[in-house]
Amino acid sequence: MPDERPLRADAARNRAKILEAANRQIIARGPEVPMEAIAEDAGVAVGTLYRHFPTKDALVAAVLYAHFEEMTLGAEAAADRIDAGGSALDEFTALFRFILENAAGNQAVKAAARSLGAPMDEDLLRGRGVRALERIIAAGISQGDLRADMTIDDCHLFFATAPIDQPAAVRERWFTLMMDGSRAPAARPAQ
Amino acid sequence: MPDERPLRADAARNRAKILEAANRQIIARGPEVPMEAIAEDAGVAVGTLYRHFPTKDALVAAVLYAHFEEMTLGAEAAADRIDAGGSALDEFTALFRFILENAAGNQAVKAAARSLGAPMDEDLLRGRGVRALERIIAAGISQGDLRADMTIDDCHLFFATAPIDQPAAVRERWFTLMMDGSRAPAARPAQ
DNA sequence: CCATAACCTGAATCTAGGTTCATTATATAG
DNA sequence: CTATATAATGAACCTAGATTCAGGTTATGG
């Protein structure tokens, strides 16, 4: 592995513009958005996309990776705040609201993940991500707010089922049902 | 509108084979499955698909329609059983399990619905379907088993979020969380 | 049995979108 | 300021998959 020699300044700038454009376009039009569209959005020629990413899938994967990373960071921050004395239920709720509204970002990103067989899901979630989530869940259970049988797998459900392409009211309702279903029966608000 | 003259016997047979093949292929490979694949599965030439359906979207829509119809019929039967003295919660649970496992059938059909803007969702659900679901929900609430704020819109969530492409264990877990979230707090089983 | 309208076939056409690469432009080491 | 390795450009190429249609089949009324 010959150590990567640094990118030329303009190349680095373009790479960033491409990633931003790809994210924007994928969110707006789904992962099937044409490379041309991404190129135009980035103010660059198609060829340039291929200079930075060997294939379209690679570009989409890079965008996905950024999203997963953002989620992981959010989870770790939440776990840390719990250790510092915060409410596990509050952090759990806030984290998944954050994921719902921002990180998973939209149906498109989910679709992209699916269309790639989401291999990186494994990587990141099996790494720092899961560890942080496990800390949060364990705290929530021991604090008596989360149902005792909740596991890391339930978190997959949030990713897998969030109706991100639906109107805000629908998303909100889903969030409510899901959260109520996640609580310990005793901790459930009287509707 | 000149009244449809009846299909020739062989044509009717082929139409049925095409619909079956399309359903099978869409379930197995998603709505982007090539027309050729459907034709082959049906034991027919591509041209024949186009004799029966003006466009690929029309064929996919026809498959979707059948699914929605099946769900509608199931809902009506459930509502009738409740009127005849059945448990609303049991029927509600059974109906959505049925929808989860069979009718919505799979992520593919859902994806197809999405890729078509799901106009028929409206049609059927605004018709007999909603009426049946409303009867079921109303009964569930008055019997004290469903959360009092549950509405027909919550049913959309089942369609929109069912993780049908996930392993059975995951689907089952989702079902549990969703159902627990749908119950009246008092009626919730002690986990 | 025929006539003929209905049907079916499948090669050919058309198009969108991914990918390549010869050419031209530009950053930057020295 | 130059030389040159890096980059960017975008027209051309290629493939998959939707759709068409000229020509061959077949069901069925009479």
Tab-separated table of C-alpha atoms (C1' of nucleotides) in Angstrom:
chain	number	residue	atom	x	y	z
A	1	MET	CA	0.000	0.000	0.000
A	2	PRO	CA	1.947	3.043	-1.156
A	3	ASP	CA	0.861	5.775	1.258
A	4	GLU	CA	-1.696	8.055	-0.360
A	5	ARG	CA	0.027	11.141	-1.603
A	6	PRO	CA	-1.994	14.253	-0.693
A	7	LEU	CA	-4.645	15.465	-3.114
A	8	ARG	CA	-4.003	18.563	-5.100
A	9	ALA	CA	-5.875	21.494	-3.575
A	10	ASP	CA	-8.448	21.723	-6.348
A	11	ALA	CA	-8.973	17.993	-6.309
A	12	ALA	CA	-9.745	18.011	-2.614
A	13	ARG	CA	-12.186	20.839	-3.103
A	14	ASN	CA	-13.953	19.002	-5.894
A	15	ARG	CA	-14.148	15.810	-3.913
A	16	ALA	CA	-15.987	17.670	-1.182
A	17	LYS	CA	-18.328	19.346	-3.643
A	18	ILE	CA	-19.102	15.978	-5.187
A	19	LEU	CA	-19.875	14.376	-1.857
A	20	GLU	CA	-22.167	17.245	-0.918
A	21	ALA	CA	-23.921	17.190	-4.253
A	22	ALA	CA	-24.346	13.430	-4.124
A	23	ASN	CA	-25.847	13.634	-0.671
A	24	ARG	CA	-28.201	16.369	-1.753
A	25	GLN	CA	-29.265	14.576	-4.910
A	26	ILE	CA	-29.667	11.196	-3.288
A	27	ILE	CA	-31.842	12.727	-0.628
A	28	ALA	CA	-33.902	14.585	-3.194
A	29	ARG	CA	-34.201	11.980	-5.903
A	30	GLY	CA	-33.139	8.659	-4.481
A	31	PRO	CA	-30.065	6.560	-5.156
A	32	GLU	CA	-31.036	6.050	-8.803
A	33	VAL	CA	-30.285	9.662	-9.519
A	34	PRO	CA	-28.073	9.872	-12.644
A	35	MET	CA	-24.390	10.585	-12.256
A	36	GLU	CA	-24.919	13.482	-14.646
A	37	ALA	CA	-27.302	15.070	-12.172
A	38	ILE	CA	-24.796	14.783	-9.365
A	39	ALA	CA	-22.057	16.158	-11.585
A	40	GLU	CA	-24.153	19.134	-12.563
A	41	ASP	CA	-25.129	19.809	-8.976
A	42	ALA	CA	-21.472	19.730	-8.050
A	43	GLY	CA	-20.538	22.021	-10.910
A	44	VAL	CA	-18.190	19.440	-12.330
A	45	ALA	CA	-18.013	17.066	-15.298
A	46	VAL	CA	-19.005	13.415	-14.999
A	47	GLY	CA	-15.463	12.323	-15.639
A	48	THR	CA	-14.431	14.004	-12.436
A	49	LEU	CA	-16.835	11.877	-10.429
A	50	TYR	CA	-15.066	8.861	-11.819
A	51	ARG	CA	-11.685	10.252	-10.981
A	52	HIS	CA	-12.700	10.285	-7.317
A	53	PHE	CA	-14.921	7.246	-7.146
A	54	PRO	CA	-14.356	4.164	-9.291
A	55	THR	CA	-18.048	3.538	-9.675
A	56	LYS	CA	-21.429	4.976	-8.886
A	57	ASP	CA	-21.965	2.463	-6.125
A	58	ALA	CA	-18.750	3.585	-4.511
A	59	LEU	CA	-19.965	7.159	-4.467
A	60	VAL	CA	-23.308	6.203	-2.987
A	61	ALA	CA	-21.505	4.085	-0.420
A	62	ALA	CA	-19.347	7.039	0.548
A	63	VAL	CA	-22.441	9.139	1.161
A	64	LEU	CA	-23.948	6.367	3.220
A	65	TYR	CA	-20.787	6.034	5.212
A	66	ALA	CA	-21.004	9.671	6.220
A	67	HIS	CA	-24.538	9.173	7.458
A	68	PHE	CA	-23.651	6.123	9.489
A	69	GLU	CA	-20.730	7.941	10.960
A	70	GLU	CA	-22.917	10.830	12.020
A	71	MET	CA	-25.281	8.437	13.739
A	72	THR	CA	-22.441	6.687	15.501
A	73	LEU	CA	-21.070	9.937	16.801
A	74	GLY	CA	-24.515	10.908	18.060
A	75	ALA	CA	-24.897	7.604	19.873
A	76	GLU	CA	-21.534	7.907	21.558
A	77	ALA	CA	-22.280	11.419	22.748
A	78	ALA	CA	-25.600	10.261	24.178
A	79	ALA	CA	-24.004	7.334	26.003
A	80	ASP	CA	-21.412	9.657	27.476
A	81	ARG	CA	-24.059	12.032	28.757
A	82	ILE	CA	-25.860	9.130	30.419
A	83	ASP	CA	-22.667	8.077	32.154
A	84	ALA	CA	-22.416	11.646	33.345
A	85	GLY	CA	-25.749	11.271	35.069
A	86	GLY	CA	-28.279	11.908	32.317
A	87	SER	CA	-31.610	10.155	31.850
A	88	ALA	CA	-31.242	7.113	29.631
A	89	LEU	CA	-34.825	7.386	28.416
A	90	ASP	CA	-34.379	11.010	27.467
A	91	GLU	CA	-31.176	10.304	25.621
A	92	PHE	CA	-32.670	7.274	23.932
A	93	THR	CA	-35.625	9.317	22.789
A	94	ALA	CA	-33.547	12.246	21.650
A	95	LEU	CA	-31.095	10.049	19.802
A	96	PHE	CA	-33.741	8.279	17.825
A	97	ARG	CA	-35.556	11.463	17.088
A	98	PHE	CA	-32.280	12.818	15.795
A	99	ILE	CA	-31.766	9.756	13.678
A	100	LEU	CA	-35.310	9.944	12.401
A	101	GLU	CA	-35.163	13.605	11.484
A	102	ASN	CA	-31.613	14.000	10.294
A	103	ALA	CA	-29.108	11.270	10.001
A	104	ALA	CA	-30.976	8.462	8.300
A	105	GLY	CA	-32.073	11.573	6.485
A	106	ASN	CA	-34.627	10.049	4.265
A	107	GLN	CA	-36.038	7.098	2.518
A	108	ALA	CA	-33.532	7.611	-0.229
A	109	VAL	CA	-30.542	6.940	1.957
A	110	LYS	CA	-32.292	3.897	3.334
A	111	ALA	CA	-33.042	2.720	-0.172
A	112	ALA	CA	-29.439	3.294	-1.094
A	113	ALA	CA	-28.297	1.239	1.846
A	114	ARG	CA	-30.618	-1.505	0.771
A	115	SER	CA	-29.526	-1.368	-2.850
A	116	LEU	CA	-25.956	-1.869	-1.752
A	117	GLY	CA	-26.752	-4.718	0.556
A	118	ALA	CA	-25.688	-2.286	3.241
A	119	PRO	CA	-22.383	-3.911	4.062
A	120	MET	CA	-21.168	-0.913	5.995
A	121	ASP	CA	-24.149	-1.060	8.239
A	122	GLU	CA	-22.476	-4.120	9.668
A	123	ASP	CA	-19.072	-2.523	9.955
A	124	LEU	CA	-20.034	0.582	11.787
A	125	LEU	CA	-22.861	-0.821	13.798
A	126	ARG	CA	-20.717	-3.726	14.881
A	127	GLY	CA	-18.127	-1.294	16.006
A	128	ARG	CA	-18.344	1.837	18.043
A	129	GLY	CA	-21.987	2.285	17.152
A	130	VAL	CA	-23.310	-0.883	18.742
A	131	ARG	CA	-21.194	-0.402	21.754
A	132	ALA	CA	-22.678	3.035	22.370
A	133	LEU	CA	-26.214	1.800	21.772
A	134	GLU	CA	-25.704	-1.085	24.122
A	135	ARG	CA	-24.594	1.272	26.829
A	136	ILE	CA	-27.716	3.359	26.307
A	137	ILE	CA	-30.077	0.395	26.322
A	138	ALA	CA	-28.503	-1.159	29.383
A	139	ALA	CA	-28.815	2.127	31.239
A	140	GLY	CA	-32.432	2.540	30.146
A	141	ILE	CA	-33.342	-0.899	31.383
A	142	SER	CA	-31.596	-0.556	34.711
A	143	GLN	CA	-33.202	2.842	35.186
A	144	GLY	CA	-36.511	1.043	34.676
A	145	ASP	CA	-37.684	3.041	31.695
A	146	LEU	CA	-37.034	0.725	28.776
A	147	ARG	CA	-38.682	-2.667	28.422
A	148	ALA	CA	-36.425	-5.311	29.902
A	149	ASP	CA	-36.303	-7.381	26.751
A	150	MET	CA	-35.031	-4.606	24.533
A	151	THR	CA	-31.872	-5.363	22.585
A	152	ILE	CA	-29.557	-3.818	20.073
A	153	ASP	CA	-31.538	-5.545	17.342
A	154	ASP	CA	-34.518	-3.383	18.120
A	155	CYS	CA	-32.455	-0.445	17.005
A	156	HIS	CA	-32.220	-1.964	13.582
A	157	LEU	CA	-35.960	-1.651	13.460
A	158	PHE	CA	-35.732	2.074	13.792
A	159	PHE	CA	-33.434	2.211	10.819
A	160	ALA	CA	-35.377	-0.347	8.873
A	161	THR	CA	-38.861	0.975	9.444
A	162	ALA	CA	-38.670	4.719	9.896
A	163	PRO	CA	-41.225	6.209	7.505
A	164	ILE	CA	-38.883	8.986	6.554
A	165	ASP	CA	-40.586	9.777	3.311
A	166	GLN	CA	-43.862	10.425	5.046
A	167	PRO	CA	-45.194	13.801	6.220
A	168	ALA	CA	-43.961	15.111	9.540
A	169	ALA	CA	-47.222	14.278	11.276
A	170	VAL	CA	-46.940	10.658	10.235
A	171	ARG	CA	-43.311	10.430	11.273
A	172	GLU	CA	-44.229	11.900	14.633
A	173	ARG	CA	-46.980	9.408	15.154
A	174	TRP	CA	-44.735	6.513	14.231
A	175	PHE	CA	-42.199	7.805	16.681
A	176	THR	CA	-44.800	7.904	19.413
A	177	LEU	CA	-46.029	4.369	18.780
A	178	MET	CA	-42.506	3.029	18.555
A	179	MET	CA	-41.350	4.787	21.700
A	180	ASP	CA	-44.398	3.752	23.661
A	181	GLY	CA	-43.766	0.208	22.530
A	182	SER	CA	-40.170	0.458	23.687
A	183	ARG	CA	-40.900	1.551	27.210
A	184	ALA	CA	-41.297	-0.623	30.194
A	185	PRO	CA	-45.042	-1.076	30.729
A	186	ALA	CA	-44.844	0.700	34.051
A	187	ALA	CA	-43.013	3.669	32.579
A	188	ARG	CA	-45.536	4.266	29.886
A	189	PRO	CA	-47.305	7.618	30.009
A	190	ALA	CA	-51.053	7.400	30.474
A	191	GLN	CA	-51.537	7.986	26.791
B	1	MET	CA	-67.272	3.254	-23.705
B	2	PRO	CA	-67.998	0.325	-26.031
B	3	ASP	CA	-68.591	-2.559	-23.634
B	4	GLU	CA	-65.558	-4.816	-23.427
B	5	ARG	CA	-66.076	-7.771	-25.650
B	6	PRO	CA	-65.081	-10.974	-23.841
B	7	LEU	CA	-61.484	-12.154	-24.117
B	8	ARG	CA	-60.752	-15.131	-26.197
B	9	ALA	CA	-60.244	-18.192	-24.004
B	10	ASP	CA	-56.496	-18.378	-24.556
B	11	ALA	CA	-56.111	-14.662	-24.009
B	12	ALA	CA	-57.860	-14.862	-20.659
B	13	ARG	CA	-55.635	-17.735	-19.665
B	14	ASN	CA	-52.510	-15.816	-20.612
B	15	ARG	CA	-53.644	-12.721	-18.780
B	16	ALA	CA	-53.939	-14.769	-15.619
B	17	LYS	CA	-50.553	-16.386	-16.119
B	18	ILE	CA	-48.989	-12.983	-16.649
B	19	LEU	CA	-50.500	-11.567	-13.488
B	20	GLU	CA	-49.303	-14.554	-11.481
B	21	ALA	CA	-45.833	-14.392	-12.946
B	22	ALA	CA	-45.610	-10.646	-12.379
B	23	ASN	CA	-46.631	-11.057	-8.768
B	24	ARG	CA	-44.110	-13.824	-8.277
B	25	GLN	CA	-41.296	-11.916	-9.949
B	26	ILE	CA	-42.024	-8.614	-8.247
B	27	ILE	CA	-42.005	-10.351	-4.899
B	28	ALA	CA	-38.784	-12.154	-5.689
B	29	ARG	CA	-36.846	-9.432	-7.465
B	30	GLY	CA	-38.584	-6.149	-6.852
B	31	PRO	CA	-40.550	-3.913	-9.184
B	32	GLU	CA	-37.513	-3.250	-11.362
B	33	VAL	CA	-37.612	-6.816	-12.591
B	34	PRO	CA	-37.355	-6.806	-16.415
B	35	MET	CA	-40.449	-7.413	-18.474
B	36	GLU	CA	-38.507	-10.226	-20.151
B	37	ALA	CA	-38.223	-12.008	-16.821
B	38	ILE	CA	-41.936	-11.769	-16.214
B	39	ALA	CA	-42.650	-12.952	-19.742
B	40	GLU	CA	-40.384	-15.934	-19.332
B	41	ASP	CA	-41.894	-16.823	-15.976
B	42	ALA	CA	-45.326	-16.660	-17.569
B	43	GLY	CA	-44.219	-18.799	-20.507
B	44	VAL	CA	-45.168	-16.091	-22.947
B	45	ALA	CA	-43.424	-13.555	-25.215
B	46	VAL	CA	-42.862	-9.961	-24.154
B	47	GLY	CA	-45.204	-8.722	-26.815
B	48	THR	CA	-48.034	-10.518	-25.073
B	49	LEU	CA	-47.454	-8.569	-21.885
B	50	TYR	CA	-47.947	-5.422	-23.909
B	51	ARG	CA	-51.104	-6.758	-25.472
B	52	HIS	CA	-52.634	-7.005	-22.013
B	53	PHE	CA	-51.045	-4.044	-20.309
B	54	PRO	CA	-50.145	-0.848	-22.140
B	55	THR	CA	-47.031	-0.322	-20.075
B	56	LYS	CA	-44.909	-1.889	-17.407
B	57	ASP	CA	-46.274	0.466	-14.798
B	58	ALA	CA	-49.788	-0.630	-15.653
B	59	LEU	CA	-48.841	-4.240	-15.057
B	60	VAL	CA	-47.195	-3.465	-11.737
B	61	ALA	CA	-50.233	-1.428	-10.769
B	62	ALA	CA	-52.498	-4.351	-11.560
B	63	VAL	CA	-50.460	-6.575	-9.253
B	64	LEU	CA	-50.624	-3.966	-6.532
B	65	TYR	CA	-54.340	-3.640	-6.962
B	66	ALA	CA	-54.780	-7.317	-6.282
B	67	HIS	CA	-52.820	-6.996	-3.064
B	68	PHE	CA	-54.827	-4.040	-1.855
B	69	GLU	CA	-58.007	-5.850	-2.688
B	70	GLU	CA	-56.936	-8.849	-0.664
B	71	MET	CA	-56.217	-6.621	2.304
B	72	THR	CA	-59.560	-4.903	1.981
B	73	LEU	CA	-61.403	-8.193	1.924
B	74	GLY	CA	-59.508	-9.340	5.007
B	75	ALA	CA	-60.399	-6.155	6.861
B	76	GLU	CA	-64.068	-6.458	6.019
B	77	ALA	CA	-64.190	-10.043	7.182
B	78	ALA	CA	-62.537	-9.070	10.462
B	79	ALA	CA	-64.965	-6.220	11.052
B	80	ASP	CA	-67.869	-8.545	10.423
B	81	ARG	CA	-66.577	-11.059	12.934
B	82	ILE	CA	-66.276	-8.316	15.538
B	83	ASP	CA	-69.864	-7.278	14.927
B	84	ALA	CA	-70.756	-10.899	15.459
B	85	GLY	CA	-69.254	-10.721	18.939
B	86	GLY	CA	-65.540	-11.270	18.354
B	87	SER	CA	-62.683	-9.596	20.192
B	88	ALA	CA	-61.617	-6.417	18.432
B	89	LEU	CA	-58.073	-6.702	19.734
B	90	ASP	CA	-57.755	-10.258	18.501
B	91	GLU	CA	-59.096	-9.360	15.091
B	92	PHE	CA	-56.930	-6.281	14.912
B	93	THR	CA	-53.878	-8.317	15.758
B	94	ALA	CA	-54.719	-11.129	13.394
B	95	LEU	CA	-55.503	-8.763	10.552
B	96	PHE	CA	-52.229	-6.937	10.788
B	97	ARG	CA	-50.312	-10.109	11.156
B	98	PHE	CA	-52.018	-11.324	8.021
B	99	ILE	CA	-51.139	-8.123	6.234
B	100	LEU	CA	-47.572	-8.325	7.465
B	101	GLU	CA	-47.053	-11.910	6.429
B	102	ASN	CA	-49.057	-12.122	3.260
B	103	ALA	CA	-50.858	-9.310	1.636
B	104	ALA	CA	-48.407	-6.429	1.661
B	105	GLY	CA	-46.383	-9.460	0.766
B	106	ASN	CA	-43.001	-7.938	0.754
B	107	GLN	CA	-40.818	-4.963	0.457
B	108	ALA	CA	-41.022	-5.281	-3.280
B	109	VAL	CA	-44.722	-4.670	-3.453
B	110	LYS	CA	-44.295	-1.757	-1.102
B	111	ALA	CA	-41.498	-0.405	-3.235
B	112	ALA	CA	-43.690	-0.814	-6.255
B	113	ALA	CA	-46.453	1.114	-4.569
B	114	ARG	CA	-44.005	3.858	-3.794
B	115	SER	CA	-42.544	3.922	-7.286
B	116	LEU	CA	-46.013	4.456	-8.663
B	117	GLY	CA	-46.891	7.161	-6.196
B	118	ALA	CA	-49.380	4.644	-4.904
B	119	PRO	CA	-52.485	6.301	-6.257
B	120	MET	CA	-54.589	3.224	-5.708
B	121	ASP	CA	-53.706	3.155	-2.073
B	122	GLU	CA	-55.951	6.177	-1.812
B	123	ASP	CA	-58.750	4.710	-3.876
B	124	LEU	CA	-59.139	1.460	-2.069
B	125	LEU	CA	-58.258	2.665	1.380
B	126	ARG	CA	-60.646	5.570	1.049
B	127	GLY	CA	-63.357	3.158	0.152
B	128	ARG	CA	-64.412	-0.097	1.650
B	129	GLY	CA	-61.024	-0.597	3.247
B	130	VAL	CA	-61.062	2.426	5.519
B	131	ARG	CA	-64.607	1.828	6.475
B	132	ALA	CA	-63.761	-1.677	7.675
B	133	LEU	CA	-60.664	-0.502	9.510
B	134	GLU	CA	-62.597	2.262	11.199
B	135	ARG	CA	-65.112	-0.233	12.440
B	136	ILE	CA	-62.331	-2.364	13.862
B	137	ILE	CA	-60.564	0.518	15.559
B	138	ALA	CA	-63.733	1.939	17.035
B	139	ALA	CA	-64.601	-1.456	18.450
B	140	GLY	CA	-61.085	-1.893	19.835
B	141	ILE	CA	-61.222	1.445	21.614
B	142	SER	CA	-64.683	0.950	23.069
B	143	GLN	CA	-63.667	-2.503	24.230
B	144	GLY	CA	-60.813	-0.761	26.043
B	145	ASP	CA	-57.986	-2.630	24.348
B	146	LEU	CA	-56.698	-0.117	21.813
B	147	ARG	CA	-55.264	3.263	22.778
B	148	ALA	CA	-58.007	5.849	22.657
B	149	ASP	CA	-56.149	8.112	20.253
B	150	MET	CA	-55.692	5.482	17.586
B	151	THR	CA	-56.908	6.433	14.131
B	152	ILE	CA	-57.099	5.092	10.633
B	153	ASP	CA	-53.877	6.924	9.863
B	154	ASP	CA	-52.015	4.645	12.212
B	155	CYS	CA	-52.861	1.829	9.876
B	156	HIS	CA	-50.919	3.540	7.147
B	157	LEU	CA	-47.910	3.147	9.388
B	158	PHE	CA	-48.250	-0.583	9.259
B	159	PHE	CA	-48.156	-0.493	5.508
B	160	ALA	CA	-45.464	2.134	5.380
B	161	THR	CA	-43.099	0.691	7.942
B	162	ALA	CA	-43.466	-3.067	7.945
B	163	PRO	CA	-39.938	-4.487	7.623
B	164	ILE	CA	-41.116	-7.152	5.265
B	165	ASP	CA	-37.744	-7.800	3.753
B	166	GLN	CA	-36.266	-8.626	7.135
B	167	PRO	CA	-35.894	-12.081	8.675
B	168	ALA	CA	-38.923	-13.541	10.404
B	169	ALA	CA	-37.492	-12.871	13.851
B	170	VAL	CA	-37.122	-9.195	13.071
B	171	ARG	CA	-40.607	-8.937	11.609
B	172	GLU	CA	-41.975	-10.620	14.687
B	173	ARG	CA	-40.213	-8.222	16.981
B	174	TRP	CA	-41.438	-5.221	15.009
B	175	PHE	CA	-44.921	-6.610	15.250
B	176	THR	CA	-44.622	-6.920	19.002
B	177	LEU	CA	-43.342	-3.383	19.490
B	178	MET	CA	-45.965	-1.961	17.171
B	179	MET	CA	-48.801	-3.876	18.781
B	180	ASP	CA	-47.697	-3.017	22.281
B	181	GLY	CA	-47.552	0.602	21.221
B	182	SER	CA	-51.064	0.349	19.834
B	183	ARG	CA	-52.689	-0.960	22.972
B	184	ALA	CA	-54.317	1.032	25.670
B	185	PRO	CA	-51.734	1.366	28.464
B	186	ALA	CA	-53.928	-0.600	30.816
B	187	ALA	CA	-54.381	-3.425	28.337
B	188	ARG	CA	-50.714	-3.917	27.796
B	189	PRO	CA	-49.347	-7.316	28.805
B	190	ALA	CA	-46.730	-7.209	31.531
B	191	GLN	CA	-44.039	-7.635	28.929
C	1	DC	C1'	-64.812	-26.779	-42.079
C	2	DC	C1'	-63.749	-21.692	-43.230
C	3	DA	C1'	-63.064	-17.097	-42.750
C	4	DT	C1'	-61.290	-13.817	-40.056
C	5	DA	C1'	-60.895	-11.247	-36.032
C	6	DA	C1'	-58.026	-11.920	-31.996
C	7	DC	C1'	-53.878	-13.256	-30.497
C	8	DC	C1'	-49.060	-14.263	-30.069
C	9	DT	C1'	-44.113	-13.997	-31.283
C	10	DG	C1'	-39.615	-12.148	-30.945
C	11	DA	C1'	-36.277	-9.567	-33.537
C	12	DA	C1'	-35.517	-4.746	-34.117
C	13	DT	C1'	-35.721	-0.086	-32.357
C	14	DC	C1'	-34.987	3.449	-28.950
C	15	DT	C1'	-33.379	5.492	-24.886
C	16	DA	C1'	-31.422	6.378	-20.514
C	17	DG	C1'	-27.672	6.182	-17.903
C	18	DG	C1'	-23.056	4.152	-16.497
C	19	DT	C1'	-18.287	4.249	-17.889
C	20	DT	C1'	-14.135	5.371	-20.651
C	21	DC	C1'	-10.394	7.983	-22.486
C	22	DA	C1'	-8.038	11.231	-25.630
C	23	DT	C1'	-7.457	16.032	-25.021
C	24	DT	C1'	-6.832	20.148	-22.513
C	25	DA	C1'	-6.076	22.744	-18.189
C	26	DT	C1'	-3.801	23.683	-13.791
C	27	DA	C1'	-1.431	23.178	-9.310
C	28	DT	C1'	2.907	23.135	-7.422
C	29	DA	C1'	7.816	21.375	-6.662
C	30	DG	C1'	12.147	23.110	-7.592
D	1	DC	C1'	8.837	30.961	-13.905
D	2	DT	C1'	8.814	26.088	-15.915
D	3	DA	C1'	8.278	21.500	-16.279
D	4	DT	C1'	5.403	17.954	-15.360
D	5	DA	C1'	2.545	15.161	-12.647
D	6	DT	C1'	-2.264	15.674	-11.473
D	7	DA	C1'	-6.798	16.869	-12.631
D	8	DA	C1'	-10.787	18.045	-15.255
D	9	DT	C1'	-13.567	17.824	-19.389
D	10	DG	C1'	-17.234	15.936	-22.111
D	11	DA	C1'	-18.144	13.541	-26.354
D	12	DA	C1'	-18.303	8.796	-27.560
D	13	DC	C1'	-19.183	4.128	-26.372
D	14	DC	C1'	-21.813	0.339	-24.419
D	15	DT	C1'	-25.435	-2.133	-22.212
D	16	DA	C1'	-29.789	-3.155	-20.245
D	17	DG	C1'	-34.298	-2.927	-20.545
D	18	DA	C1'	-38.811	-0.801	-22.289
D	19	DT	C1'	-41.628	-0.698	-26.288
D	20	DT	C1'	-43.042	-1.581	-31.142
D	21	DC	C1'	-44.692	-4.005	-35.059
D	22	DA	C1'	-44.577	-6.965	-39.269
D	23	DG	C1'	-45.623	-11.505	-39.842
D	24	DG	C1'	-47.275	-16.014	-38.276
D	25	DT	C1'	-51.091	-18.588	-35.166
D	26	DT	C1'	-55.381	-19.939	-33.399
D	27	DA	C1'	-60.036	-19.618	-31.369
D	28	DT	C1'	-64.622	-19.511	-32.713
D	29	DG	C1'	-69.150	-17.857	-34.981
D	30	DG	C1'	-71.670	-19.466	-38.737
